[in-house]
mmCIF file of C-alpha atoms in Angstrom:
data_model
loop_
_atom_site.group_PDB
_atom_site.id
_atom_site.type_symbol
_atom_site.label_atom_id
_atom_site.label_comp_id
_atom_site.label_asym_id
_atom_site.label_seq_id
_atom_site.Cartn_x
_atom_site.Cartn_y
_atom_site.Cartn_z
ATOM 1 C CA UNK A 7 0.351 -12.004 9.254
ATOM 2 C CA UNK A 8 3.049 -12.425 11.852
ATOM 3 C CA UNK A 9 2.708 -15.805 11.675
ATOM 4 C CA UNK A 10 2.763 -15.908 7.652
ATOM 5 C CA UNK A 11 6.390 -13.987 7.690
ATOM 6 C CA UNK A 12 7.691 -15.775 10.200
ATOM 7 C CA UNK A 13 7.277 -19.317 8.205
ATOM 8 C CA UNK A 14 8.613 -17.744 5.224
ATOM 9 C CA UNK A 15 5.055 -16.208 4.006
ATOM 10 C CA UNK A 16 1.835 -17.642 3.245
ATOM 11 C CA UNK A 17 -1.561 -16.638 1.752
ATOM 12 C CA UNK A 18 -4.320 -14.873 3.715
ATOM 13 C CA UNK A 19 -8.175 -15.634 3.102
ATOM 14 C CA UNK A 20 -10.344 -12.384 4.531
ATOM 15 C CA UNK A 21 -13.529 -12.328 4.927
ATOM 16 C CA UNK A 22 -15.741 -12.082 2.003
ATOM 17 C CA UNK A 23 -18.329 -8.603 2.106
ATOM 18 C CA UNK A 24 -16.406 -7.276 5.491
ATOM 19 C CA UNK A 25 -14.340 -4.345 6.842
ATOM 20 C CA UNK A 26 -11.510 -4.936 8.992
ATOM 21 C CA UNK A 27 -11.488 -1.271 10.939
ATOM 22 C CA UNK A 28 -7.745 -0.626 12.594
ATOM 23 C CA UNK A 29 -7.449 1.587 15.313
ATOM 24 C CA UNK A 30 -3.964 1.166 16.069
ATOM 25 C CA UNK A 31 -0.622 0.617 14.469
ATOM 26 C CA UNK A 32 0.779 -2.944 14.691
ATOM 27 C CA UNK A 33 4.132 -2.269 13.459
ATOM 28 C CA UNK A 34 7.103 0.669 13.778
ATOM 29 C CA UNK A 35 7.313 0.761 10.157
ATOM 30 C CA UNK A 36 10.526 1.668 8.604
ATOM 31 C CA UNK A 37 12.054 5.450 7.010
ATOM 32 C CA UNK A 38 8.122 6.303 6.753
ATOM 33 C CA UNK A 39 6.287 6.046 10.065
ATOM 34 C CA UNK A 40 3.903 3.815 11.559
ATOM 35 C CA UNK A 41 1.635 1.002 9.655
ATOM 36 C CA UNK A 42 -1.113 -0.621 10.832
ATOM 37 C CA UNK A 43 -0.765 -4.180 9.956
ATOM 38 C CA UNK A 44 2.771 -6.158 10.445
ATOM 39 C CA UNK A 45 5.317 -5.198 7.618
ATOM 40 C CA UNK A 46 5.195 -7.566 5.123
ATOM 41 C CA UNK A 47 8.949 -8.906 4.172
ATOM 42 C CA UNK A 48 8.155 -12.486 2.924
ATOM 43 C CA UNK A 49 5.968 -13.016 0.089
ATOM 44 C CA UNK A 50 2.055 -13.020 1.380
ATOM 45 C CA UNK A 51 -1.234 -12.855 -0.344
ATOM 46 C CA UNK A 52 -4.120 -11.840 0.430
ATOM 47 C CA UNK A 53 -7.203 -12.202 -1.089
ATOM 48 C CA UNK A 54 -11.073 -11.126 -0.342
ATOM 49 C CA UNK A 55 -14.180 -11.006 -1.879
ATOM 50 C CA UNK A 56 -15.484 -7.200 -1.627
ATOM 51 C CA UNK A 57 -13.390 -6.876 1.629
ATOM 52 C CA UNK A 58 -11.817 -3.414 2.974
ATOM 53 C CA UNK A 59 -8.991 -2.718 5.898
ATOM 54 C CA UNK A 60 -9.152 0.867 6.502
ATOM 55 C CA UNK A 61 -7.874 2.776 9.743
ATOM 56 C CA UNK A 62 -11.018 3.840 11.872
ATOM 57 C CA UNK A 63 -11.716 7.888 11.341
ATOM 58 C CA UNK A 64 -10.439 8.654 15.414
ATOM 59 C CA UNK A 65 -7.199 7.028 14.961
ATOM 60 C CA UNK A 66 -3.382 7.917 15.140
ATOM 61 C CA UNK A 67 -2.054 8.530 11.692
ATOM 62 C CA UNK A 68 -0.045 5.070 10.501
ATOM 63 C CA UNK A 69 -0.261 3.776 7.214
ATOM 64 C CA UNK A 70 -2.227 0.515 6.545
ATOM 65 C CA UNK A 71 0.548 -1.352 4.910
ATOM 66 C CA UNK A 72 4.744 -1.657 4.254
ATOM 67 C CA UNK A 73 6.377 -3.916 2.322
ATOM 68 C CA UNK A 74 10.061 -3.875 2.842
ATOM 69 C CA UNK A 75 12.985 -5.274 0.981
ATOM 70 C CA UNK A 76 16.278 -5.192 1.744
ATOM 71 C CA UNK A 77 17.070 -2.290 1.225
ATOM 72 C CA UNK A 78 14.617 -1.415 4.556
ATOM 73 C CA UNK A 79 15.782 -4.754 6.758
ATOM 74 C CA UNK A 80 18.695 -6.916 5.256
ATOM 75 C CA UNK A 81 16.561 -10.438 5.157
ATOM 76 C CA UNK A 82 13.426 -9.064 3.838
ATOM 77 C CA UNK A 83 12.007 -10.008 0.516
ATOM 78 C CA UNK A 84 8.422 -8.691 1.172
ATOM 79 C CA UNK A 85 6.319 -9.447 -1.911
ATOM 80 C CA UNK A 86 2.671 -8.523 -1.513
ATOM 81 C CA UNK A 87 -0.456 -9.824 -3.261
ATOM 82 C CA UNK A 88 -3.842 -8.539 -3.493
ATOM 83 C CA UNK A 89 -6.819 -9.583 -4.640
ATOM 84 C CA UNK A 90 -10.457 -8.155 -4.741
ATOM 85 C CA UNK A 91 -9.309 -5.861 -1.299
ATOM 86 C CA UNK A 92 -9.572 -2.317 -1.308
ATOM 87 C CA UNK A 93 -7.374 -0.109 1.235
ATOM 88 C CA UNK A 94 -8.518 2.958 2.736
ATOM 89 C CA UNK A 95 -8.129 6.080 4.746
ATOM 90 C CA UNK A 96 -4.663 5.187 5.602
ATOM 91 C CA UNK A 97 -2.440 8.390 7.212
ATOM 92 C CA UNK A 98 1.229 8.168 7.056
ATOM 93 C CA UNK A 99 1.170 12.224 8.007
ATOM 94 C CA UNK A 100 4.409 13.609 7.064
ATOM 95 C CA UNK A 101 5.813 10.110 5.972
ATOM 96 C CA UNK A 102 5.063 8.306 2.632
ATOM 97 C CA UNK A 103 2.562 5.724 1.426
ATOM 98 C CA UNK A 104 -0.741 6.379 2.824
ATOM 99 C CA UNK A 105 -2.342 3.007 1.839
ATOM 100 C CA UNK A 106 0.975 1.141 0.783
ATOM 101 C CA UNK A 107 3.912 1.692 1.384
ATOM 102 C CA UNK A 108 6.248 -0.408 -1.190
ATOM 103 C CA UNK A 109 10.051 0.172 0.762
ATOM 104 C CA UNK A 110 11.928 -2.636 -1.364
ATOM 105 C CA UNK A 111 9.606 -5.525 -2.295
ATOM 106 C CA UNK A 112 7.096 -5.560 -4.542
ATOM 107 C CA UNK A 113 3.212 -5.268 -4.793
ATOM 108 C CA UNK A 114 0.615 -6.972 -7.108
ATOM 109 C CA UNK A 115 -2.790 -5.881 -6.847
ATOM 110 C CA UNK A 116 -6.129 -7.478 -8.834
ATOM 111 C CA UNK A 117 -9.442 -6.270 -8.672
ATOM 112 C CA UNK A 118 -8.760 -3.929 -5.511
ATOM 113 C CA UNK A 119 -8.116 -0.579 -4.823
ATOM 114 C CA UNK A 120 -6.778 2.173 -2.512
ATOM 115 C CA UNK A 121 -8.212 5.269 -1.955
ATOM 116 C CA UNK A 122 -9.282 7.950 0.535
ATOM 117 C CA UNK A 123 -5.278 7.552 2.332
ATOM 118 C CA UNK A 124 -2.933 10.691 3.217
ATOM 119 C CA UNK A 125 0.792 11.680 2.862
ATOM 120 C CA UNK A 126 3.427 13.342 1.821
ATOM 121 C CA UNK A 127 4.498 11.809 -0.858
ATOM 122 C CA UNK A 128 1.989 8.772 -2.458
ATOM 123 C CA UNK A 129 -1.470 9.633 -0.711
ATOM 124 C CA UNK A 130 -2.550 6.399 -1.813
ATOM 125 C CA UNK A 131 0.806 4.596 -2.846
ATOM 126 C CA UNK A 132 4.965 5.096 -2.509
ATOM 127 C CA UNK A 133 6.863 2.559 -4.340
ATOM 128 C CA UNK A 134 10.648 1.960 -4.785
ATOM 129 C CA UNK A 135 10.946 -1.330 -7.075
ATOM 130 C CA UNK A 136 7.791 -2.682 -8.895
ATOM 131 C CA UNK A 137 4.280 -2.222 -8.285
ATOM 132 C CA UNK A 138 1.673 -4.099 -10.734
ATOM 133 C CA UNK A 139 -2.358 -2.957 -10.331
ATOM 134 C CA UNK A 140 -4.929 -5.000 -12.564
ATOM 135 C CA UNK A 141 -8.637 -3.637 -13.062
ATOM 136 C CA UNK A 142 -7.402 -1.914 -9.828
ATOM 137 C CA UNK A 143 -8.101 1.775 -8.673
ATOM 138 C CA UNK A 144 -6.560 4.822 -7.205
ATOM 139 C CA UNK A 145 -9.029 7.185 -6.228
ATOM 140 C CA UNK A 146 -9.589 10.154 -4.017
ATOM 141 C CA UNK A 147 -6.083 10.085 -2.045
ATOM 142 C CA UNK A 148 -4.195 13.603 -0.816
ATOM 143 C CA UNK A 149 -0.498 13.827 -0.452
ATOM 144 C CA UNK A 150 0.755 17.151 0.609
ATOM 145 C CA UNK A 151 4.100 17.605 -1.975
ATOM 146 C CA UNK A 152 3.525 14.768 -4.684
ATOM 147 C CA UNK A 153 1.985 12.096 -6.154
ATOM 148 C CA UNK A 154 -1.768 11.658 -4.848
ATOM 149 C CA UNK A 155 -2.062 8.838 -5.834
ATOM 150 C CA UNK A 156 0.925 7.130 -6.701
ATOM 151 C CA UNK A 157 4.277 8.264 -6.244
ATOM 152 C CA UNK A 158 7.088 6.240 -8.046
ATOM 153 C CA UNK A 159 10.501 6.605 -6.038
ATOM 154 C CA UNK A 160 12.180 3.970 -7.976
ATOM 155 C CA UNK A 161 11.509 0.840 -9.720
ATOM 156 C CA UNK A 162 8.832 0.249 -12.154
ATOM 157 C CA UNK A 163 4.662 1.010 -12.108
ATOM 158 C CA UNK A 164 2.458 -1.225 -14.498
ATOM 159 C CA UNK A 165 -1.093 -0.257 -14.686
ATOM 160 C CA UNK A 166 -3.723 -2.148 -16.649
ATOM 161 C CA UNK A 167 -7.158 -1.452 -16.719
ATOM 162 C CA UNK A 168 -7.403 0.401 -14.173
ATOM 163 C CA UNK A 169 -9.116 3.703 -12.538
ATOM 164 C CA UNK A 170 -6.381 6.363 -11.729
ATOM 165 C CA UNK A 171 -8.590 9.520 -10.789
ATOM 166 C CA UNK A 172 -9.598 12.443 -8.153
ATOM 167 C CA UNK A 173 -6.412 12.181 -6.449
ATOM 168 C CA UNK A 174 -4.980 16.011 -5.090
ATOM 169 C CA UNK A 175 -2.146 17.143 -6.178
ATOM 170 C CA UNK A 176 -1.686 14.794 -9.110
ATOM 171 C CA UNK A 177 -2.971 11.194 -9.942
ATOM 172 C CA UNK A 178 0.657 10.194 -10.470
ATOM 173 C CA UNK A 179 4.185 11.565 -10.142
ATOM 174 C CA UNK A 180 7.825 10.641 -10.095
ATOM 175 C CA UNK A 181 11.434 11.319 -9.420
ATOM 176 C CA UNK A 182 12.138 10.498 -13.160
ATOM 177 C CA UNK A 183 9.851 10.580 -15.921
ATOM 178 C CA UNK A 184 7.198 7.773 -16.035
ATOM 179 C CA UNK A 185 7.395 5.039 -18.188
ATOM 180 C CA UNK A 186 3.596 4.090 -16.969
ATOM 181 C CA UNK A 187 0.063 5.110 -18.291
ATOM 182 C CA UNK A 188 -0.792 6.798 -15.329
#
């Protein structure tokens, strides 16, 4: 992924039917806290077949993903794509996004889902400009103030037939009223 942002982005193949386990963070992250793969700040996609990255059960607390824009680093225009991966057990601790952390960019998801991920505010996602999940779910995240499962900071959250359930305190929640079915 490195790699990908440094050339201006790219698109990622994973492994079909396989769990990539993290058991470190990669990256600082930005306002949030850690995350466990590089931020994402060029436009990257990545796209699986039944495939899972989830931090490993004995690790520090870091998020599995950011996605910054400029409002996080000046040059950034980090536009993530997902397809048929699933995120889980991600642990920003008192920081925000769990899973995904959207800081600027934006996020596209198909056929995936996050669930099982921890913070404050977004368990399983924190977004601040657009977020777009397809037959996509949110399931079983925890934040400890708002939004278990999504929490919308800013921008815009499109949701189409998706799975938006079991999420403590609330399956979705924002600092204005939604505009999304969630």
């Amino acid at each position: 992924m490195d790699g990908a942002n440094t050339t201006g982005g790219g698109d990622l193949i994973l492994a079909p039917f396989c769990t990539y386990t993290l058991t470190g963070a990669h990256s600082p992250g930005g306002s949030g806290g850690p995350a466990g793969l590089p931020n994402i700040t060029t436009p990257i996609s990545m796209t699986g077949l039944a495939t899972e990255i989830t931090r490993a059960s004995n690790a520090p607390s870091f998020r599995i993903i950011e996605v910054d824009g400029p409002s996080q680093f000046p040059a950034a225009q980090g536009q993530l794509t997902l397809t048929t991966v699933t995120i889980s057990n991600g642990d920003a601790g008192l920081g925000v996004g769990g899973g995904i952390a959207n800081l600027g960019g934006s996020v596209t998801m198909t056929a995936g889902a996050v669930r099982g991920s921890h913070a404050s505010y977004g368990g399983g996602i924190y977004t601040d400009t657009a977020l777009t999940m397809t037959a996509s779910g949110v399931t079983g995240n925890t934040a400890t103030v708002n939004g278990g499962g999504i929490y919308r900071n800013a921008g815009s959250v499109t949701l189409l037939a998706g799975n938006m359930s079991g999420n403590t305190p609330n399956n979705c929640a924002a600092t204005t009223p939604l505009t999304a079915p969630c």
